[in-house]
Coordinates of C-alpha atoms in Angstrom, one line a residue:
Chain A
M1 CA -49.9 18.7 13.8
N2 CA -47.4 16.1 15.2
R3 CA -43.7 16.3 14.5
N4 CA -43.7 13.7 11.6
N5 CA -46.3 15.6 9.7
L6 CA -44.5 18.9 10.2
F7 CA -41.4 17.3 8.7
L8 CA -43.4 15.9 5.8
G9 CA -45.1 19.3 5.3
I10 CA -41.7 21.0 5.0
T11 CA -40.3 18.4 2.5
V12 CA -43.5 18.8 0.3
I13 CA -43.3 22.5 0.3
I14 CA -39.5 22.7 -0.3
T15 CA -39.7 20.0 -3.1
L16 CA -42.8 21.6 -4.8
T17 CA -41.2 25.1 -4.8
T18 CA -38.0 23.8 -6.4
L19 CA -39.9 21.7 -9.0
V20 CA -42.0 24.8 -9.9
A21 CA -39.0 26.9 -10.3
G22 CA -37.5 24.3 -12.4
F23 CA -40.3 24.0 -15.0
F24 CA -41.9 27.5 -14.9
D25 CA -40.2 31.0 -15.2
L26 CA -41.9 32.6 -12.3
S27 CA -39.5 35.2 -10.5
I28 CA -40.8 34.6 -6.9
F29 CA -40.4 30.7 -7.2
N30 CA -37.0 31.2 -8.7
T31 CA -35.8 33.5 -5.9
I32 CA -37.1 31.1 -3.2
S33 CA -35.6 28.1 -5.0
A34 CA -32.2 29.8 -5.4
N35 CA -32.2 30.7 -1.7
L36 CA -33.2 27.1 -0.7
V37 CA -30.4 25.7 -2.8
N38 CA -28.0 28.1 -1.3
W39 CA -29.0 26.9 2.1
S40 CA -27.9 23.4 1.4
V41 CA -24.3 24.8 0.8
V42 CA -24.4 26.5 4.2
I43 CA -26.0 23.3 5.9
G44 CA -23.3 21.3 4.1
L45 CA -20.5 23.6 5.7
V46 CA -22.0 23.3 9.1
A47 CA -22.2 19.5 8.7
L48 CA -18.6 19.4 7.8
A49 CA -17.7 21.4 11.0
T50 CA -20.0 19.1 13.0
A51 CA -18.4 15.9 11.4
I52 CA -14.9 17.2 12.3
I53 CA -16.0 17.8 15.9
S54 CA -17.7 14.3 16.1
L55 CA -14.7 12.6 14.6
M56 CA -12.3 14.3 17.1
R57 CA -14.4 13.4 20.0
M58 CA -14.6 9.7 18.9
H59 CA -10.8 9.4 18.5
V60 CA -10.1 11.3 21.7
K61 CA -12.4 8.8 23.6
R62 CA -10.6 5.8 22.0
I63 CA -7.2 7.1 23.1
M64 CA -8.6 8.0 26.7
T65 CA -10.0 4.6 27.2
R66 CA -7.0 2.9 25.6
R67 CA -9.2 0.9 23.1
R68 CA -7.6 -1.7 20.9
E69 CA -5.3 0.0 18.4
W70 CA -5.8 3.3 20.0
F71 CA -2.5 4.6 18.5
Y72 CA -4.1 4.8 15.2
S73 CA -6.4 7.4 16.6
L74 CA -3.5 9.3 18.1
Y75 CA -1.8 9.2 14.7
F76 CA -4.9 10.5 13.0
I77 CA -5.3 13.4 15.5
V78 CA -1.5 14.3 15.0
V79 CA -1.6 14.2 11.3
F80 CA -5.1 16.0 10.9
T81 CA -3.9 18.8 13.4
A82 CA -0.5 19.2 11.6
V83 CA -1.9 19.4 8.2
C84 CA -4.7 21.7 9.2
S85 CA -2.3 24.1 11.0
I86 CA 0.1 24.2 7.9
G87 CA -2.9 25.0 5.7
L88 CA -4.2 27.6 8.1
I89 CA -0.8 29.3 8.8
Y90 CA 0.8 29.2 5.3
S91 CA -2.6 29.0 3.3
S92 CA -3.5 26.2 0.9
R93 CA -1.4 27.8 -1.8
G94 CA 1.8 28.1 0.4
Q95 CA 5.0 26.2 -0.1
P96 CA 4.7 24.2 3.0
F97 CA 1.2 22.9 2.4
M98 CA 2.2 22.1 -1.3
Y99 CA 5.1 20.3 0.0
V100 CA 2.7 18.0 2.2
V101 CA 0.3 17.6 -0.8
N102 CA 3.1 16.8 -3.4
N103 CA 5.2 14.5 -1.2
I104 CA 2.6 12.8 1.1
L105 CA -0.9 13.0 -0.2
V106 CA -0.3 12.5 -3.9
P107 CA 2.2 9.5 -3.5
L108 CA 0.0 7.8 -0.9
S109 CA -3.3 8.2 -2.9
T110 CA -1.7 7.1 -6.2
T111 CA -0.1 4.1 -4.5
I112 CA -3.4 2.9 -2.9
Y113 CA -5.2 3.5 -6.3
S114 CA -2.4 1.6 -8.2
L115 CA -3.0 -1.4 -6.0
L116 CA -6.1 -1.9 -8.0
G117 CA -4.1 -2.8 -11.0
L118 CA -2.5 -5.9 -9.3
W119 CA -5.9 -7.1 -7.9
M120 CA -7.4 -6.7 -11.4
A121 CA -4.7 -8.8 -12.9
T122 CA -5.2 -11.7 -10.4
A123 CA -9.0 -11.4 -10.7
A124 CA -8.7 -11.6 -14.5
Y125 CA -6.5 -14.6 -14.3
R126 CA -9.0 -16.5 -12.1
A127 CA -12.3 -15.2 -13.3
F128 CA -12.0 -15.0 -17.1
R129 CA -12.6 -18.7 -17.9
V130 CA -14.5 -20.4 -20.7
R131 CA -16.9 -22.0 -18.5
S132 CA -20.1 -21.3 -20.7
I133 CA -21.0 -19.4 -23.9
D134 CA -21.8 -16.3 -21.9
S135 CA -18.3 -16.3 -20.1
T136 CA -16.6 -17.0 -23.5
I137 CA -18.4 -14.0 -25.0
L138 CA -17.2 -11.8 -22.1
L139 CA -13.7 -13.2 -22.4
V140 CA -13.3 -12.5 -26.1
T141 CA -14.8 -9.2 -25.8
G142 CA -12.5 -8.3 -22.9
I143 CA -9.3 -9.4 -24.8
I144 CA -10.4 -7.4 -27.9
V145 CA -11.1 -4.2 -25.9
L146 CA -7.9 -4.6 -24.0
L147 CA -5.8 -5.0 -27.3
G148 CA -7.9 -2.2 -29.1
S149 CA -7.1 0.2 -26.1
T150 CA -3.4 -0.2 -26.2
S151 CA -0.6 0.6 -28.6
F152 CA 0.2 -3.0 -29.0
G153 CA -3.2 -3.9 -30.4
A154 CA -2.8 -1.0 -32.9
A155 CA 0.7 -2.3 -33.9
I156 CA -0.7 -5.9 -34.5
S157 CA -3.8 -4.7 -36.5
P158 CA -6.1 -1.7 -36.8
V159 CA -9.1 -4.1 -36.8
F160 CA -8.8 -4.3 -33.0
A161 CA -9.3 -0.6 -32.6
R162 CA -12.3 -0.7 -35.0
I163 CA -14.0 -3.5 -33.1
T164 CA -13.2 -1.8 -29.8
I165 CA -15.0 1.3 -31.1
F166 CA -18.0 -0.7 -32.2
I167 CA -18.3 -2.5 -28.8
R168 CA -18.0 0.9 -27.0
L169 CA -20.3 2.9 -29.2
I170 CA -23.2 0.3 -29.7
P171 CA -23.6 -2.5 -27.1
T172 CA -21.8 -0.7 -24.2
T173 CA -23.8 2.6 -24.8
A174 CA -27.0 0.8 -25.2
A175 CA -26.4 -0.9 -21.8
S176 CA -25.3 2.2 -20.1
R177 CA -28.4 4.2 -21.4
G178 CA -30.5 1.4 -19.9
I179 CA -28.8 1.8 -16.6
L180 CA -29.1 5.6 -16.8
I181 CA -32.8 5.7 -17.7
S182 CA -33.6 3.1 -15.0
G183 CA -31.8 5.1 -12.4
G184 CA -33.7 8.2 -13.6
L185 CA -37.1 6.4 -13.4
G186 CA -36.1 5.2 -10.0
A187 CA -35.3 8.7 -8.8
I188 CA -38.7 9.9 -10.1
A189 CA -40.4 7.1 -8.3
L190 CA -38.5 7.9 -5.1
G191 CA -39.4 11.6 -5.4
I192 CA -43.2 10.8 -5.7
R193 CA -43.1 8.5 -2.8
I194 CA -41.5 11.2 -0.6
L195 CA -44.1 13.8 -1.7
L196 CA -46.8 11.5 -1.1
G197 CA -45.4 10.6 2.5
V198 CA -44.9 6.9 1.6
E199 CA -41.1 7.2 1.9
R200 CA -40.1 8.7 5.2
G201 CA -36.4 7.7 5.7
H202 CA -35.4 11.4 5.8
I203 CA -37.7 12.0 8.9
P204 CA -36.0 11.5 12.3
G205 CA -37.1 8.3 13.9
Q206 CA -38.7 7.0 10.7
S207 CA -35.8 5.6 9.0
K208 CA -36.7 1.9 9.5
Chain B
M1 CA -1.7 -27.9 -14.5
K2 CA -3.1 -27.7 -11.1
Y3 CA -0.1 -25.4 -10.2
L4 CA -0.9 -23.1 -13.1
I5 CA -4.8 -23.0 -12.0
N6 CA -3.9 -22.2 -8.3
I7 CA -0.9 -20.0 -9.2
D8 CA 0.1 -17.8 -6.2
H9 CA -1.1 -14.3 -6.5
R10 CA 2.2 -13.0 -5.3
I11 CA 3.8 -14.4 -8.7
I12 CA 1.2 -12.6 -10.7
Y13 CA 1.9 -9.3 -8.7
I14 CA 5.7 -9.7 -9.5
L15 CA 4.9 -10.3 -13.2
V16 CA 2.7 -7.2 -13.2
I17 CA 5.4 -5.1 -11.6
I18 CA 8.1 -6.4 -14.0
S19 CA 5.8 -5.7 -17.1
I20 CA 5.4 -2.1 -15.9
T21 CA 9.0 -1.5 -14.8
L22 CA 10.8 -2.9 -17.8
P23 CA 9.3 -0.6 -20.4
L24 CA 10.2 2.4 -18.1
I25 CA 13.8 1.4 -18.0
A26 CA 14.0 0.4 -21.7
P27 CA 11.1 2.4 -23.4
L28 CA 9.6 0.7 -26.3
N29 CA 8.4 4.0 -28.0
L30 CA 5.1 2.5 -29.2
P31 CA 3.2 4.6 -31.7
V32 CA 0.3 6.6 -30.1
D33 CA -2.7 7.6 -32.1
A34 CA -5.6 10.1 -31.3
S35 CA -9.1 8.6 -31.5
E36 CA -12.0 10.5 -32.9
E37 CA -13.3 11.8 -29.6
V38 CA -9.9 13.1 -28.8
T39 CA -9.4 14.7 -32.2
K40 CA -12.8 16.5 -31.6
I41 CA -11.5 18.2 -28.4
Y42 CA -8.4 19.3 -30.3
Q43 CA -10.5 20.7 -33.0
K44 CA -13.0 22.5 -30.6
I45 CA -10.0 24.2 -28.9
D46 CA -8.0 24.9 -32.1
S47 CA -11.0 26.6 -33.7
L48 CA -11.7 29.1 -30.8
M49 CA -11.4 32.7 -31.9
P50 CA -10.0 35.8 -30.2
G51 CA -12.7 37.0 -27.8
D52 CA -14.2 33.5 -27.1
T53 CA -14.7 32.6 -23.5
V54 CA -14.0 29.2 -21.9
L55 CA -15.1 28.0 -18.6
L56 CA -12.3 25.7 -17.2
L57 CA -13.4 23.3 -14.4
I58 CA -11.3 20.9 -12.5
S59 CA -13.0 18.1 -10.4
Y60 CA -10.6 15.3 -9.8
A61 CA -8.9 13.8 -6.8
A62 CA -5.1 13.3 -6.0
Q63 CA -5.3 9.5 -6.6
N64 CA -6.0 10.2 -10.4
E65 CA -3.2 12.6 -10.7
V66 CA -1.1 10.4 -13.2
E67 CA -3.7 10.3 -15.9
M68 CA -5.7 13.5 -15.2
K69 CA -2.6 15.8 -14.8
S70 CA -1.4 14.4 -18.2
Q71 CA -4.7 15.2 -19.8
S72 CA -5.1 18.7 -18.0
D73 CA -1.4 19.6 -19.0
S74 CA -1.7 19.0 -22.7
V75 CA -5.2 20.6 -23.1
I76 CA -4.6 23.6 -21.0
S77 CA -1.3 24.2 -22.5
H78 CA -2.9 24.2 -26.0
L79 CA -5.8 26.3 -24.6
F80 CA -3.3 29.0 -23.2
S81 CA -1.5 28.9 -26.5
K82 CA -4.5 30.4 -28.3
E83 CA -4.4 34.2 -28.5
G84 CA -7.3 36.4 -27.2
I85 CA -9.2 33.7 -25.4
K86 CA -10.9 34.6 -22.1
I87 CA -10.6 31.8 -19.5
V88 CA -12.8 31.5 -16.3
S89 CA -11.6 28.6 -14.1
A90 CA -12.8 27.0 -11.0
A91 CA -12.3 23.8 -8.9
L92 CA -15.2 21.9 -7.9
V93 CA -13.5 19.5 -5.5
E94 CA -11.1 20.4 -2.7
S95 CA -8.1 18.8 -4.3
G96 CA -8.9 20.1 -7.7
N97 CA -8.1 23.5 -6.4
I98 CA -4.4 22.6 -5.8
Y99 CA -4.0 21.5 -9.5
L100 CA -6.0 24.5 -10.7
N101 CA -3.6 26.9 -9.0
Q102 CA -0.6 25.2 -10.3
Y103 CA -1.9 25.2 -13.9
M104 CA -3.0 28.8 -13.9
S105 CA 0.2 30.1 -12.4
S106 CA 2.6 28.0 -14.6
Y107 CA 0.8 28.5 -17.9
A108 CA 0.0 32.2 -17.3
S109 CA 3.8 32.9 -16.9
E110 CA 4.7 30.5 -19.9
Y111 CA 2.3 32.3 -22.2
Q112 CA 2.4 35.8 -20.7
K113 CA -1.3 35.8 -19.7
E114 CA -2.4 38.3 -17.1
A115 CA -4.9 37.5 -14.3
G116 CA -8.0 39.6 -14.6
R117 CA -7.5 40.3 -18.2
D118 CA -6.9 36.9 -19.9
F119 CA -8.1 34.6 -17.2
V120 CA -9.9 34.7 -13.9
N121 CA -9.2 31.9 -11.3
L122 CA -12.2 31.5 -9.0
G123 CA -10.5 28.9 -6.9
F124 CA -12.6 26.2 -5.1
V125 CA -16.3 26.8 -5.4
Y126 CA -17.8 24.8 -2.6
G127 CA -21.2 22.9 -3.0
G128 CA -20.7 20.2 -5.6
E129 CA -23.9 20.1 -7.7
V130 CA -25.2 23.3 -6.1
A131 CA -22.0 25.0 -6.9
V132 CA -22.5 24.1 -10.6
A133 CA -26.0 25.2 -10.7
N134 CA -24.9 28.6 -9.0
L135 CA -22.1 29.1 -11.5
A136 CA -24.5 28.5 -14.4
N137 CA -27.2 30.9 -13.1
D138 CA -24.9 33.8 -11.8
I139 CA -21.2 33.6 -11.6
H140 CA -20.8 36.8 -9.8
Q141 CA -23.2 35.6 -7.0
A142 CA -21.6 32.1 -6.9
A143 CA -18.2 33.4 -6.5
P144 CA -18.1 37.1 -5.9
A145 CA -14.2 37.2 -5.7
D146 CA -11.5 35.4 -7.5
S147 CA -8.8 33.2 -5.7
D148 CA -6.7 36.4 -4.9
G149 CA -9.6 38.2 -3.4
N150 CA -10.3 40.6 -6.3
L151 CA -14.1 41.3 -6.6
L152 CA -15.3 40.0 -10.0
A153 CA -17.3 43.1 -10.4
D154 CA -14.1 45.1 -10.6
L155 CA -12.4 42.9 -13.2
E156 CA -12.8 44.2 -16.8
M157 CA -13.0 40.8 -18.3
M158 CA -15.9 39.7 -16.0
K159 CA -18.1 42.7 -17.1
N160 CA -19.8 40.7 -20.0
I161 CA -19.5 37.2 -18.3
K162 CA -22.4 36.7 -16.2
D163 CA -23.9 33.2 -16.5
G164 CA -23.5 30.0 -18.4
S165 CA -24.9 31.5 -21.7
D166 CA -21.8 33.7 -21.9
F167 CA -19.4 30.9 -22.5
D168 CA -18.6 29.3 -25.9
L169 CA -16.9 26.2 -24.5
V170 CA -16.8 24.3 -21.3
I171 CA -13.7 22.2 -20.6
N172 CA -13.9 19.9 -17.6
F173 CA -11.5 17.4 -15.9
G174 CA -12.8 14.7 -13.7
A175 CA -16.1 12.7 -13.7
T176 CA -17.3 13.9 -10.3
Q177 CA -19.5 16.8 -11.5
L178 CA -19.7 16.1 -15.3
W179 CA -23.4 15.1 -14.9
S180 CA -24.2 18.4 -13.2
I181 CA -22.3 20.4 -15.9
V182 CA -24.5 18.8 -18.6
R183 CA -27.6 19.3 -16.5
Y184 CA -27.1 22.9 -15.5
I185 CA -24.9 24.4 -17.9
T186 CA -24.3 23.0 -21.4
D187 CA -27.7 21.5 -22.0
V188 CA -29.5 24.6 -20.5
Y189 CA -27.5 27.2 -22.4
N190 CA -26.5 25.1 -25.5
V191 CA -22.8 25.4 -24.9
D192 CA -20.1 23.0 -26.3
L193 CA -18.7 20.6 -23.6
V194 CA -15.5 18.7 -23.7
S195 CA -14.1 16.6 -20.8
G196 CA -11.2 14.6 -19.5
I197 CA -12.5 11.6 -17.7
E198 CA -10.8 9.0 -15.5
A199 CA -10.5 5.7 -17.3
V200 CA -12.7 3.9 -14.9
F201 CA -15.6 6.3 -15.3
A202 CA -15.3 6.9 -19.1
I203 CA -17.8 4.1 -19.9
R204 CA -20.5 5.8 -18.0
F205 CA -20.4 9.0 -20.2
L206 CA -20.6 7.0 -23.5
P207 CA -24.3 7.8 -24.0
Y208 CA -23.7 11.6 -23.5
Y209 CA -20.9 11.4 -26.2
V210 CA -23.1 9.5 -28.6
S211 CA -26.0 11.8 -28.1
G212 CA -23.9 14.8 -28.7
Q213 CA -24.2 16.3 -25.2
L214 CA -20.5 15.8 -24.8
D215 CA -18.6 16.9 -27.8
G216 CA -15.4 15.0 -27.2
Y217 CA -13.6 13.3 -24.3
L218 CA -10.3 12.0 -23.2
N219 CA -10.4 8.5 -21.8
G220 CA -7.7 8.3 -18.9
L221 CA -4.1 7.9 -20.0
V222 CA -5.0 6.7 -23.5
G223 CA -6.7 10.0 -24.3
A224 CA -4.1 12.0 -22.7
A225 CA -1.5 10.2 -24.9
G226 CA -3.7 10.8 -28.0
Y227 CA -3.8 14.5 -27.2
E228 CA -0.1 14.7 -26.8
S229 CA 0.4 13.3 -30.2
L230 CA -2.0 15.9 -31.7
I231 CA -0.2 18.8 -30.2
G232 CA 3.1 17.2 -31.3
I233 CA 4.9 16.3 -28.0
R234 CA 5.9 13.0 -26.4
G235 CA 4.8 13.9 -22.9
P236 CA 4.4 11.8 -19.7
A237 CA 1.2 10.2 -21.0
S238 CA 2.8 8.9 -24.2
K239 CA 5.8 7.6 -22.2
H240 CA 3.3 5.8 -19.7
M241 CA 1.6 4.2 -22.8
D242 CA 4.5 1.6 -23.0
P243 CA 4.0 0.2 -19.5
L244 CA 0.2 0.3 -19.8
S245 CA 0.4 -1.5 -23.1
S246 CA 2.8 -4.3 -21.7
S247 CA 0.8 -4.8 -18.7
S248 CA -2.4 -5.2 -20.6
M249 CA -0.6 -7.6 -22.9
L250 CA 0.6 -9.5 -19.8
I251 CA -3.0 -9.8 -18.6
I252 CA -4.1 -11.2 -21.9
V253 CA -1.3 -13.7 -21.7
L254 CA -2.3 -14.6 -18.2
I255 CA -5.9 -15.1 -19.3
I256 CA -4.8 -17.4 -22.2
V257 CA -2.6 -19.4 -20.0
G258 CA -5.2 -19.7 -17.2
N259 CA -7.7 -20.8 -19.8
I260 CA -5.5 -23.4 -21.4
S261 CA -4.7 -25.0 -17.9
Y262 CA -8.3 -24.8 -17.0
L263 CA -9.4 -26.7 -20.3
V264 CA -6.5 -29.3 -20.0
E265 CA -7.4 -29.9 -16.3
K266 CA -11.2 -30.3 -17.3
R267 CA -10.2 -32.7 -20.1
Q268 CA -8.0 -34.8 -17.8
K269 CA -10.8 -35.0 -15.2
F270 CA -13.2 -36.0 -18.0
S271 CA -10.8 -38.8 -19.4
D272 CA -10.2 -40.1 -15.8
R273 CA -13.9 -40.4 -15.2
S274 CA -14.4 -42.2 -18.5
A275 CA -11.4 -44.6 -17.6
R276 CA -13.2 -45.5 -14.3

């Protein structure tokens, strides 16, 4: 048995065990499946540790070789070490760690996220144009939903809220269901392809 | 008209910033109403009886704090105000644990709830979808101890709470693990589920709401403001509705101006061509 078939065999056995446990109430399969699922948590944690080591090695190398913008790497290492140390020394519930979270992490994260609002405003100004019937429908729908979702819309007329509810619950839900079902069918197809050995992207050296 | 069509994006940025800042300086106090999906959450929590058990899950990141913290604050405060409810809480993402600890400690002292008797905080349960599946199958195995290191087996409250079937309601905040919660807990054990969802993800969960798998949801800041109106407070979400509404109105005005200039320009080009 060559290496590729060994990987494929492991994949098929694990997938079938988990599948059987999901559909039938057989205690042995349930126990094996639960253990396999727990392995993924352990593997995930090991992968996290590996990722940190790999990231550190990459940034240290960038600093040592003085690559372009190496100071960002230095900045990363300093911040990473500082935050990790604060968390390890004072615990993630301690006052110093919460200070870092509340005064650095949260303001920075929300600021970056808020920039989306500015981009969306310019994008709406430039993209929402009555170029065709389709774009006109999109434009009118967008305006009604915007009005229906805010207090201004409700203050002008309750009709906006009613139309917004209709748009959300009927056409939007229908489209979302279509996407969800397509995704589900795609996942089943991918699962069958992996089980049959057609899809071998997860096997080392077979990704292309 | 060409100037309006190709308006500098920085001018739009400034207009948006003004539209957000002005209502914060001079509040408009626009009315806030609760929609049907928000009212359903309120009714679910309000109808909880002494002895009912609730699983409270937090799975949102720091960048969504403004909308999600407003939602969590009003819903958890309402939940803690109910007498005799048993709450088991857990965070499903790293940053969720920060918020969970804040909520549990502040509301426990405000409503005189005791850890281990009225609520159990499991802290961050690592593993994403796997963590949800494990919590559904066996809580004692998924998280053997609470966030203070007390063994669940030693806690009186946890004696009769073993798996997903022991809950009467699941309350979740954040879209990250909502699919997993439906798949592993609420659909399997037929438990009611309500959730606060970030506005950008709310649309994805409409099919679950329409099908009844999700009994109610809060859509971003609008949902949080609606919930605040139901519990009779004008909290941060209600106050933030003014800038949200004014900036939305600005976007509508910008779209209309952009289209007028586009149509005038198009007409001008057409008449120029006809004149030639």
